[in-house]
PDB file of C-alpha atoms and ligand atoms in Angstrom:
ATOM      1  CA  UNK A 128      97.552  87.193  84.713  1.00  0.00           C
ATOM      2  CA  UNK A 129      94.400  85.848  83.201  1.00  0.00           C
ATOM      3  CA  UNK A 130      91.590  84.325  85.856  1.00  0.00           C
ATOM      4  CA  UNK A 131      89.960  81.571  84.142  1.00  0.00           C
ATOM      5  CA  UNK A 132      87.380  79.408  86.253  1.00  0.00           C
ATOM      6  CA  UNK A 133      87.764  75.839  86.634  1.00  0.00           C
ATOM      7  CA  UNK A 134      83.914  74.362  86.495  1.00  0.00           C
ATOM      8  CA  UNK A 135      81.218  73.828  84.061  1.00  0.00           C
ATOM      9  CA  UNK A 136      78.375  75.069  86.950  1.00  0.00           C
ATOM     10  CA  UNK A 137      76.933  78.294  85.219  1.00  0.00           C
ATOM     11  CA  UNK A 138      75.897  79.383  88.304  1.00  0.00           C
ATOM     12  CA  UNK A 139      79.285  79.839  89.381  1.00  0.00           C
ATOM     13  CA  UNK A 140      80.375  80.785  86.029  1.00  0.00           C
ATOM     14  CA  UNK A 141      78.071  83.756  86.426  1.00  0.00           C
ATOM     15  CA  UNK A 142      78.923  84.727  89.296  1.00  0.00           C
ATOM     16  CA  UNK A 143      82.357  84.951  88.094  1.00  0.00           C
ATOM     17  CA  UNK A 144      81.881  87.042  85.424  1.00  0.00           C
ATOM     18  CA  UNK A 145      80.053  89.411  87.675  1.00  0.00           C
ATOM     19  CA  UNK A 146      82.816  90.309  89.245  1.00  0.00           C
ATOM     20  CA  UNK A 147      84.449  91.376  85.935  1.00  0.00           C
ATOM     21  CA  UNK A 148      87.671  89.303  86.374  1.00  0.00           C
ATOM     22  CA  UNK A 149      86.777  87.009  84.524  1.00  0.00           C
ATOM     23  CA  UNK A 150      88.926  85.793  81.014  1.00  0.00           C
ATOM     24  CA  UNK A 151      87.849  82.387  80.331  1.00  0.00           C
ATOM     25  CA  UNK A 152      86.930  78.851  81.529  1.00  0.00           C
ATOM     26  CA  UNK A 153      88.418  75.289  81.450  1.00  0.00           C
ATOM     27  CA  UNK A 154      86.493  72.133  82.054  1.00  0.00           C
ATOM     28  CA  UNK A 155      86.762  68.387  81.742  1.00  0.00           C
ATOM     29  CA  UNK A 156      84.707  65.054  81.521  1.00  0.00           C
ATOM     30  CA  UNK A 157      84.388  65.023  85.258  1.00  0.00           C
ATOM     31  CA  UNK A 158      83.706  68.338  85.855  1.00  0.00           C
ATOM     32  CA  UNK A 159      80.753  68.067  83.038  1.00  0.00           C
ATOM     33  CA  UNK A 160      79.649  64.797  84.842  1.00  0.00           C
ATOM     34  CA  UNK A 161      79.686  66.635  88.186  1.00  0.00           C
ATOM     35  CA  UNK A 162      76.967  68.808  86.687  1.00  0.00           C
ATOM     36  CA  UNK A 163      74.668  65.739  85.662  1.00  0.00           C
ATOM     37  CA  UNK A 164      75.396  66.630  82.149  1.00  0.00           C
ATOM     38  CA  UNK A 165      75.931  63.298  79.647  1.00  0.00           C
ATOM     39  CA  UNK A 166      75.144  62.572  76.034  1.00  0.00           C
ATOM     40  CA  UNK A 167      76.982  64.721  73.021  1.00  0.00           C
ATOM     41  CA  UNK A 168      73.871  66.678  72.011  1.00  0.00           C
ATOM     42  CA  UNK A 169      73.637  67.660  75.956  1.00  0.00           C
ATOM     43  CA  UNK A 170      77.681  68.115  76.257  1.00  0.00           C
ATOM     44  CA  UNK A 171      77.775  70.587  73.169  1.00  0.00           C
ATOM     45  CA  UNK A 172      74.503  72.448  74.640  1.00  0.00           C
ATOM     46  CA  UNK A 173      76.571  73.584  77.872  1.00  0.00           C
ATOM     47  CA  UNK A 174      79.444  74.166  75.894  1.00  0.00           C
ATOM     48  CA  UNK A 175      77.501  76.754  73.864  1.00  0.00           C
ATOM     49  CA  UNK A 176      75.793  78.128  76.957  1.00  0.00           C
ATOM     50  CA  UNK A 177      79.579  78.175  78.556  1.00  0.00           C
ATOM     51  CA  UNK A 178      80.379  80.395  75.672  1.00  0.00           C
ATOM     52  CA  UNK A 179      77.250  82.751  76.016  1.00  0.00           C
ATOM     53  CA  UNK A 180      78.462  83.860  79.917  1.00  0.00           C
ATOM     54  CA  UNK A 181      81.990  84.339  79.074  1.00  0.00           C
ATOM     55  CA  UNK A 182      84.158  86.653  76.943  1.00  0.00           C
ATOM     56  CA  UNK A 183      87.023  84.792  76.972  1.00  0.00           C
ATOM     57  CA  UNK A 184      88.435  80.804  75.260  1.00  0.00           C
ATOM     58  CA  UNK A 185      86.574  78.115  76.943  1.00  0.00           C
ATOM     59  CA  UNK A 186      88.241  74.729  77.026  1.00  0.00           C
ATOM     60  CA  UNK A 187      86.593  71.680  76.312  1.00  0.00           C
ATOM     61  CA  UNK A 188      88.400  68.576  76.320  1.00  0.00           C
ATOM     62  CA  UNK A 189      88.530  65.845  73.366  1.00  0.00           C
ATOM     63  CA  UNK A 190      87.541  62.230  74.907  1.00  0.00           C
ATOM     64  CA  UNK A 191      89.210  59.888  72.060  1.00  0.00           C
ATOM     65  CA  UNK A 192      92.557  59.186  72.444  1.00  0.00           C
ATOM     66  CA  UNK A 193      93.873  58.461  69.297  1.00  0.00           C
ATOM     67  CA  UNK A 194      94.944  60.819  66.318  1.00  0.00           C
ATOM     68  CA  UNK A 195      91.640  60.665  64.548  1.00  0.00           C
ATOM     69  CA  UNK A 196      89.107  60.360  66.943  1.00  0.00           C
ATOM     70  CA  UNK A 197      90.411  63.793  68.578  1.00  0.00           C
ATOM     71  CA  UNK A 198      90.570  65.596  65.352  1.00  0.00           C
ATOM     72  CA  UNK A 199      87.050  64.471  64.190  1.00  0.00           C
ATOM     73  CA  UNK A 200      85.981  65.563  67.825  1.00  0.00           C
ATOM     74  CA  UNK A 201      87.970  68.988  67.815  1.00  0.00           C
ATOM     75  CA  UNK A 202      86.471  69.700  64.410  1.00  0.00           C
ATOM     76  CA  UNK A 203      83.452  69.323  65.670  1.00  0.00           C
ATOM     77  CA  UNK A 204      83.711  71.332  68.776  1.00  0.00           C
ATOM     78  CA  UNK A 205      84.807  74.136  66.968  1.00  0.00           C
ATOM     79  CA  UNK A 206      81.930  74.902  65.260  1.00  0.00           C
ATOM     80  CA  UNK A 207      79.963  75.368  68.606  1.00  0.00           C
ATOM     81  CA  UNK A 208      81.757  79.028  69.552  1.00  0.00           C
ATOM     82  CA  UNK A 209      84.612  80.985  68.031  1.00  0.00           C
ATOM     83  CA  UNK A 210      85.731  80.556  71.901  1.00  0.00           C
ATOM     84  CA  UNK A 211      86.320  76.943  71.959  1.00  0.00           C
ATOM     85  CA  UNK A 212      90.039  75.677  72.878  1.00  0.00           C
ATOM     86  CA  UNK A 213      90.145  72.249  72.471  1.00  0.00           C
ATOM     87  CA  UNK A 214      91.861  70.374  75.033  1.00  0.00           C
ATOM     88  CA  UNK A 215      93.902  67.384  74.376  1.00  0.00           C
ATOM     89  CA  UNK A 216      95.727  64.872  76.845  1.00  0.00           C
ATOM     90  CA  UNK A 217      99.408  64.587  77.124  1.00  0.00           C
ATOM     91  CA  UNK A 218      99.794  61.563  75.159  1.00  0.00           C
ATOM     92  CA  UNK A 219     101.684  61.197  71.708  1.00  0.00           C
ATOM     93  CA  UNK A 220      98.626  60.619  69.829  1.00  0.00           C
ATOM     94  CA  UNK A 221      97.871  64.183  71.524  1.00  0.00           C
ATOM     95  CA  UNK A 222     100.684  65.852  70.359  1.00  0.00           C
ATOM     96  CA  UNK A 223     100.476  64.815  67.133  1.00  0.00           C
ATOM     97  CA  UNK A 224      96.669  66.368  67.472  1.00  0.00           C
ATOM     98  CA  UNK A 225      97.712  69.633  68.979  1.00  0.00           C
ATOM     99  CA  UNK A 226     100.632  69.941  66.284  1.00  0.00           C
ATOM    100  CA  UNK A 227      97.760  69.379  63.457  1.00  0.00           C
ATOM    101  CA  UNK A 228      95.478  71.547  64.935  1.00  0.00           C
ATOM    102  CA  UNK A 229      97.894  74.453  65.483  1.00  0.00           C
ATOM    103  CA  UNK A 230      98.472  74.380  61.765  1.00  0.00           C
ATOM    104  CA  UNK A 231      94.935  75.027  60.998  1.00  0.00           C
ATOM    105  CA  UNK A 232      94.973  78.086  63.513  1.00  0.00           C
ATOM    106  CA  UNK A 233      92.696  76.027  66.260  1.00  0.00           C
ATOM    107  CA  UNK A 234      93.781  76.637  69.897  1.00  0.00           C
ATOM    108  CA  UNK A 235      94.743  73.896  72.018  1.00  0.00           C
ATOM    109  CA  UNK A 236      95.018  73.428  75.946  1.00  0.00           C
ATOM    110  CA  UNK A 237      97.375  70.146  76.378  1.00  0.00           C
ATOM    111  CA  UNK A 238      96.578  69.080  79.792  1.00  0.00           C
ATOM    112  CA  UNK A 239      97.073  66.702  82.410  1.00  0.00           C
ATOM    113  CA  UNK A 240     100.711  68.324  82.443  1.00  0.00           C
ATOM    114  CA  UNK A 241     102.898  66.454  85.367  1.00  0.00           C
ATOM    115  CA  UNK A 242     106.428  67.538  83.914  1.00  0.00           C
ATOM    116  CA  UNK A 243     108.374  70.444  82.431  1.00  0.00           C
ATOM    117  CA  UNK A 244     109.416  67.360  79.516  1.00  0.00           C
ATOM    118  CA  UNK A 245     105.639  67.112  78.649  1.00  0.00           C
ATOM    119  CA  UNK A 246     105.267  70.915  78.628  1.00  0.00           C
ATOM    120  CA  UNK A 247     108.547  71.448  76.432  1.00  0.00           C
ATOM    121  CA  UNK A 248     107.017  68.379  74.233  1.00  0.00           C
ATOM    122  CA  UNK A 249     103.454  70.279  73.901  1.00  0.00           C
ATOM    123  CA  UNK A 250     105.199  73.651  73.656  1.00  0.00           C
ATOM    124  CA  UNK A 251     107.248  71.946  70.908  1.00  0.00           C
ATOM    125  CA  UNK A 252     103.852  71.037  68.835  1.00  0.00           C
ATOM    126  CA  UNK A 253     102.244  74.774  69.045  1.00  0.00           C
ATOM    127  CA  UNK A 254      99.818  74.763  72.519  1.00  0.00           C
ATOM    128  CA  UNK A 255      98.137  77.386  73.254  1.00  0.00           C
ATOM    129  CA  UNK A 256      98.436  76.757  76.765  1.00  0.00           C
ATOM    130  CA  UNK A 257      99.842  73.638  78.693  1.00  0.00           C
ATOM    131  CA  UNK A 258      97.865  73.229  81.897  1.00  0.00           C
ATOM    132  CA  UNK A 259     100.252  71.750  84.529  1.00  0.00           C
ATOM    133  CA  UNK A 260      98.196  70.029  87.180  1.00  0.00           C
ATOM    134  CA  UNK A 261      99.894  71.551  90.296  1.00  0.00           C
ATOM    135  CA  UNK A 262      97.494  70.604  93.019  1.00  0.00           C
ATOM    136  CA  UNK A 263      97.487  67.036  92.036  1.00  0.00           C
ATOM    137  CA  UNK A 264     101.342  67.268  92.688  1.00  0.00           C
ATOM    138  CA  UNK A 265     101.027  68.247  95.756  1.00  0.00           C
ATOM    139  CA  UNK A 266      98.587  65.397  96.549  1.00  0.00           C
ATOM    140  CA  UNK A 267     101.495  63.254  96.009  1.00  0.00           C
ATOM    141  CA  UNK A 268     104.027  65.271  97.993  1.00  0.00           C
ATOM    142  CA  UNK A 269     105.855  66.959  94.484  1.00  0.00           C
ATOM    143  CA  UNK A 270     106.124  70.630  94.703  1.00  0.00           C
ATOM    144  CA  UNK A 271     103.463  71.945  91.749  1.00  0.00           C
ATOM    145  CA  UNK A 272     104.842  74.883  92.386  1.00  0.00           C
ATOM    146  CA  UNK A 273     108.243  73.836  91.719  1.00  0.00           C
ATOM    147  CA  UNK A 274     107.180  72.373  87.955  1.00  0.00           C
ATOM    148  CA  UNK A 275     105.717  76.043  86.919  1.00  0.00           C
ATOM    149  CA  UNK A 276     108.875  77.285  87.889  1.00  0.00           C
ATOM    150  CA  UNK A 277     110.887  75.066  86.025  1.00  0.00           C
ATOM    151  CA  UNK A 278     108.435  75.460  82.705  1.00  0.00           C
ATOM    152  CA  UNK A 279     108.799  79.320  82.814  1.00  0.00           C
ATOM    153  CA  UNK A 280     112.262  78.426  82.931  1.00  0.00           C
ATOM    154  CA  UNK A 281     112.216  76.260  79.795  1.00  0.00           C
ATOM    155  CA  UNK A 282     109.771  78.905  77.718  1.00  0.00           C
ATOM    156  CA  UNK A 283     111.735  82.137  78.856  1.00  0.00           C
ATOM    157  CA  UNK A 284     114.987  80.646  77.169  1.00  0.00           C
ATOM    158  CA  UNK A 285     113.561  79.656  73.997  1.00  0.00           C
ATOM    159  CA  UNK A 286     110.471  82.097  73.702  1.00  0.00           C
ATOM    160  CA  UNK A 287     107.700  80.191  73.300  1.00  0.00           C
ATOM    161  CA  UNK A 288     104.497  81.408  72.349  1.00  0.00           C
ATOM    162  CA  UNK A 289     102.641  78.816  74.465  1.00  0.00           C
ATOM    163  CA  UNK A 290     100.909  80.259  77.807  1.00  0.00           C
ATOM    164  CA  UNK A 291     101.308  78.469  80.900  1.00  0.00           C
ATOM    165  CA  UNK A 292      97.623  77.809  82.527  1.00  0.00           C
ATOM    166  CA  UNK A 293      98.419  76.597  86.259  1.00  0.00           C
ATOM    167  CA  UNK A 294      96.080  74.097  86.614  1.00  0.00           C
ATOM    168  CA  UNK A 295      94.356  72.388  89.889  1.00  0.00           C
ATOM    169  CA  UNK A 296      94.401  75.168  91.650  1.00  0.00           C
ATOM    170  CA  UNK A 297      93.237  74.496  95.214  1.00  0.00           C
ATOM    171  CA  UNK A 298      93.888  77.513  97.235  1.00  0.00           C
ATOM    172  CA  UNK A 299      94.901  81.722  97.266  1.00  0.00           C
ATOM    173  CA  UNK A 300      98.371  80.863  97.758  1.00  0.00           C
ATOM    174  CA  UNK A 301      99.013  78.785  94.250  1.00  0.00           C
ATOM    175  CA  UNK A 302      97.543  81.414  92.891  1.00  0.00           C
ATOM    176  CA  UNK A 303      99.516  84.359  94.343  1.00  0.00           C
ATOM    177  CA  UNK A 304     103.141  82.089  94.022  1.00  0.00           C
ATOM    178  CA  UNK A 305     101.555  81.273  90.132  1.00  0.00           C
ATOM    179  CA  UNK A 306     101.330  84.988  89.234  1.00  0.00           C
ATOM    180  CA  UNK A 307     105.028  85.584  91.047  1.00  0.00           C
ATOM    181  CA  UNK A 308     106.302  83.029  88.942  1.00  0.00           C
ATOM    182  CA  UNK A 309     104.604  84.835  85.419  1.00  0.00           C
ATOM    183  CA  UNK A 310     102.324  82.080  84.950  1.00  0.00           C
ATOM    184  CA  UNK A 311      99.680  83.764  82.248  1.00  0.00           C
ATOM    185  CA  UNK A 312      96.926  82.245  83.259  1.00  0.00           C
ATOM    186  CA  UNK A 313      95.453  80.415  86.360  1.00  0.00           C
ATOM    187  CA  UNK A 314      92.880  78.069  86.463  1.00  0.00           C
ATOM    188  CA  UNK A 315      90.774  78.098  89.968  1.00  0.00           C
ATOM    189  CA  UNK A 316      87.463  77.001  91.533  1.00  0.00           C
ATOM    190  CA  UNK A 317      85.229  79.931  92.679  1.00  0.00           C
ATOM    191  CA  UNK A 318      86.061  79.887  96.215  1.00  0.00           C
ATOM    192  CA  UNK A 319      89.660  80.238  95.667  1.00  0.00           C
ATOM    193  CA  UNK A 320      88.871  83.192  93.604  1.00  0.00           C
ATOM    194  CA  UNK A 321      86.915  84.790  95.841  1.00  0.00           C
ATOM    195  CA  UNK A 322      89.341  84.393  98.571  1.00  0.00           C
ATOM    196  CA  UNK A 323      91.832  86.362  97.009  1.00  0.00           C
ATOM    197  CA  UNK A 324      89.390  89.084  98.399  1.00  0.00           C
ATOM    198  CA  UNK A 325      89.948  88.213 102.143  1.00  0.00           C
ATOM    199  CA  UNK A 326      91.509  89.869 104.411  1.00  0.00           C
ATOM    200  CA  UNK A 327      90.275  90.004 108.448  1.00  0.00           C
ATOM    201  CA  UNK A 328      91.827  93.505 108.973  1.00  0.00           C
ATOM    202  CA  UNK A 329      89.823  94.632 106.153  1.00  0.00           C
ATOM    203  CA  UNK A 330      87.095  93.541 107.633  1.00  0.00           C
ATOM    204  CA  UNK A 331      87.773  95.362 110.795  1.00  0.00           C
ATOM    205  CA  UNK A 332      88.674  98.832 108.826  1.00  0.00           C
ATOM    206  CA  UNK A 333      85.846  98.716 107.000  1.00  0.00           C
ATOM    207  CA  UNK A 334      83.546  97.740 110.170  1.00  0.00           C
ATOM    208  CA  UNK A 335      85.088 100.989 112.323  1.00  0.00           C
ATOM    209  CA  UNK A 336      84.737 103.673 109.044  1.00  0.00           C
ATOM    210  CA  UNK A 337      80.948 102.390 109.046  1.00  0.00           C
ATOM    211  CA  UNK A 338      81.034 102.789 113.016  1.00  0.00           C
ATOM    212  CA  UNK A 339      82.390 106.273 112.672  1.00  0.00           C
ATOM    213  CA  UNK A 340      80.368 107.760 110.306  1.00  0.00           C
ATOM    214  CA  UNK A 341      77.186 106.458 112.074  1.00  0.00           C
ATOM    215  CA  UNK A 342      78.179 107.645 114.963  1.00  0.00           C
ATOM    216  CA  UNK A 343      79.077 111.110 113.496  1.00  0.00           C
ATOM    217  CA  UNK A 344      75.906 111.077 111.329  1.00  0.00           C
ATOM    218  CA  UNK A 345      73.746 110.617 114.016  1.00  0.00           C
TER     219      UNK A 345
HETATM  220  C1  LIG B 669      92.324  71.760  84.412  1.00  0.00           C
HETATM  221  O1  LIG B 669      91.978  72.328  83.404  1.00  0.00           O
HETATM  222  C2  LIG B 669      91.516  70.807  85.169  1.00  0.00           C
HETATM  223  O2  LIG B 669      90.160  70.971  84.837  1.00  0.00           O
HETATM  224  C3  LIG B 669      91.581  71.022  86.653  1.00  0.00           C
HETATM  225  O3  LIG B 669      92.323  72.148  87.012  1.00  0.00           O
HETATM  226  C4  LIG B 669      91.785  69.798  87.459  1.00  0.00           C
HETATM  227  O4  LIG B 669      91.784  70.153  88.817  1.00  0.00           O
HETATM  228  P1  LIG B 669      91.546  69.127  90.006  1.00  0.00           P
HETATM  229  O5  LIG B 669      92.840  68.487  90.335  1.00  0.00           O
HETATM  230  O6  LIG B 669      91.033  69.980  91.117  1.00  0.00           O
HETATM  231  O7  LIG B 669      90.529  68.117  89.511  1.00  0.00           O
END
């Protein structure tokens, strides 16, 4: 399963690739807007300072949305790092986008992904990845859960080539049911990553060996 981090603070994004987990990032307008960045010269600057942390595809996300306006903006992106995945809504104008740019060999991310119809429709055009949004689900009392398990459903019995990227991750558990489930990749703030490392009887064990061997090392 690939850990991508879902922020454009490159603090955090640092921190994550640290750890050497690390395979990629995702962000989005708000998550940009979070970090007091605005205006396209500044926008492209983080994108390219995104890239310079991280190994692995970085999505940035296309704000037109019609046909044109996202191509002219994915072109664009492009050129800032061999890295870039462009990320396009799940409109029809946005399908028609992803199946242009998957022609030309450009990755695309189609998010804001609410049903396994919209991931069999971007799956359909080429994605890269669809990124169902499965804590947002749950804000509305619809298993997220349930909608990666029907999409690996779908792409198992045709074979598509597109990766699912589980999306609004809030917590350890989406991530540990995501990975049962053979979603590739999972998208997650740094404190859900981190928490994957918890555990209070570690903590304990770890706390008596120390103990022990002062005591015996005395
Ligand atoms: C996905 O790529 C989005 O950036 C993200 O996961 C949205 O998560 P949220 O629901 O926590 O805003």
């Amino acid at each position: 399963m690939k850990f991508f981090i879902d922020t454009a603070n490159l603090i955090e994004i640092k921190e994550a690739q640290s750890l050497g987990i690390l395979d990629g990032v995702t962000t989005n307008p708000s998550l940009m807007a979070k970090e007091g960045i605005s205006g396209k010269k500044n926008i492209f600057n983080h994108y390219k300072s995104i890239c310079d942390i991280v190994d692995g595809d970085v999505s940035a996300e296309v704000i037109s949305t019609n046909f044109n306006g996202m191509i002219e903006e994915a072109e664009q992106l492009c050129k800032i790092d061999d890295k870039i995945v462009i990320k396009i809504p799940m409109i029809l104008e946005g399908i028609k986008a992803i199946k242009y740019l998957t022609k030309k060999k450009i990755k695309t991310n189609c998010t804001l992904i609410f049903s396994c119809g919209q991931a069999l429709l971007a799956a359909k055009a080429g994605a890269t990845y669809v990124s169902p949004f499965i804590g947002r689900l749950d804000d509305v009392s619809t298993s997220g859960l349930k909608l990666i398990e029907e999409i690996r459903e779908v792409f198992n019995n045709y074979s598509f080539q597109t990766q699912i990227l589980a999306a609004s991750v809030r917590h350890t558990m989406h991530i540990i049911e995501c990975a049962k489930m053979g979603a590739e990749v999972m998208t997650a703030p740094l404190s859900a990553i981190k928490n994957l490392a918890n555990h209070p009887l570690t903590d304990l064990g770890l706390a008596k060996f120390l103990d022990d061997h002062k005591k015996s090392n005395k």
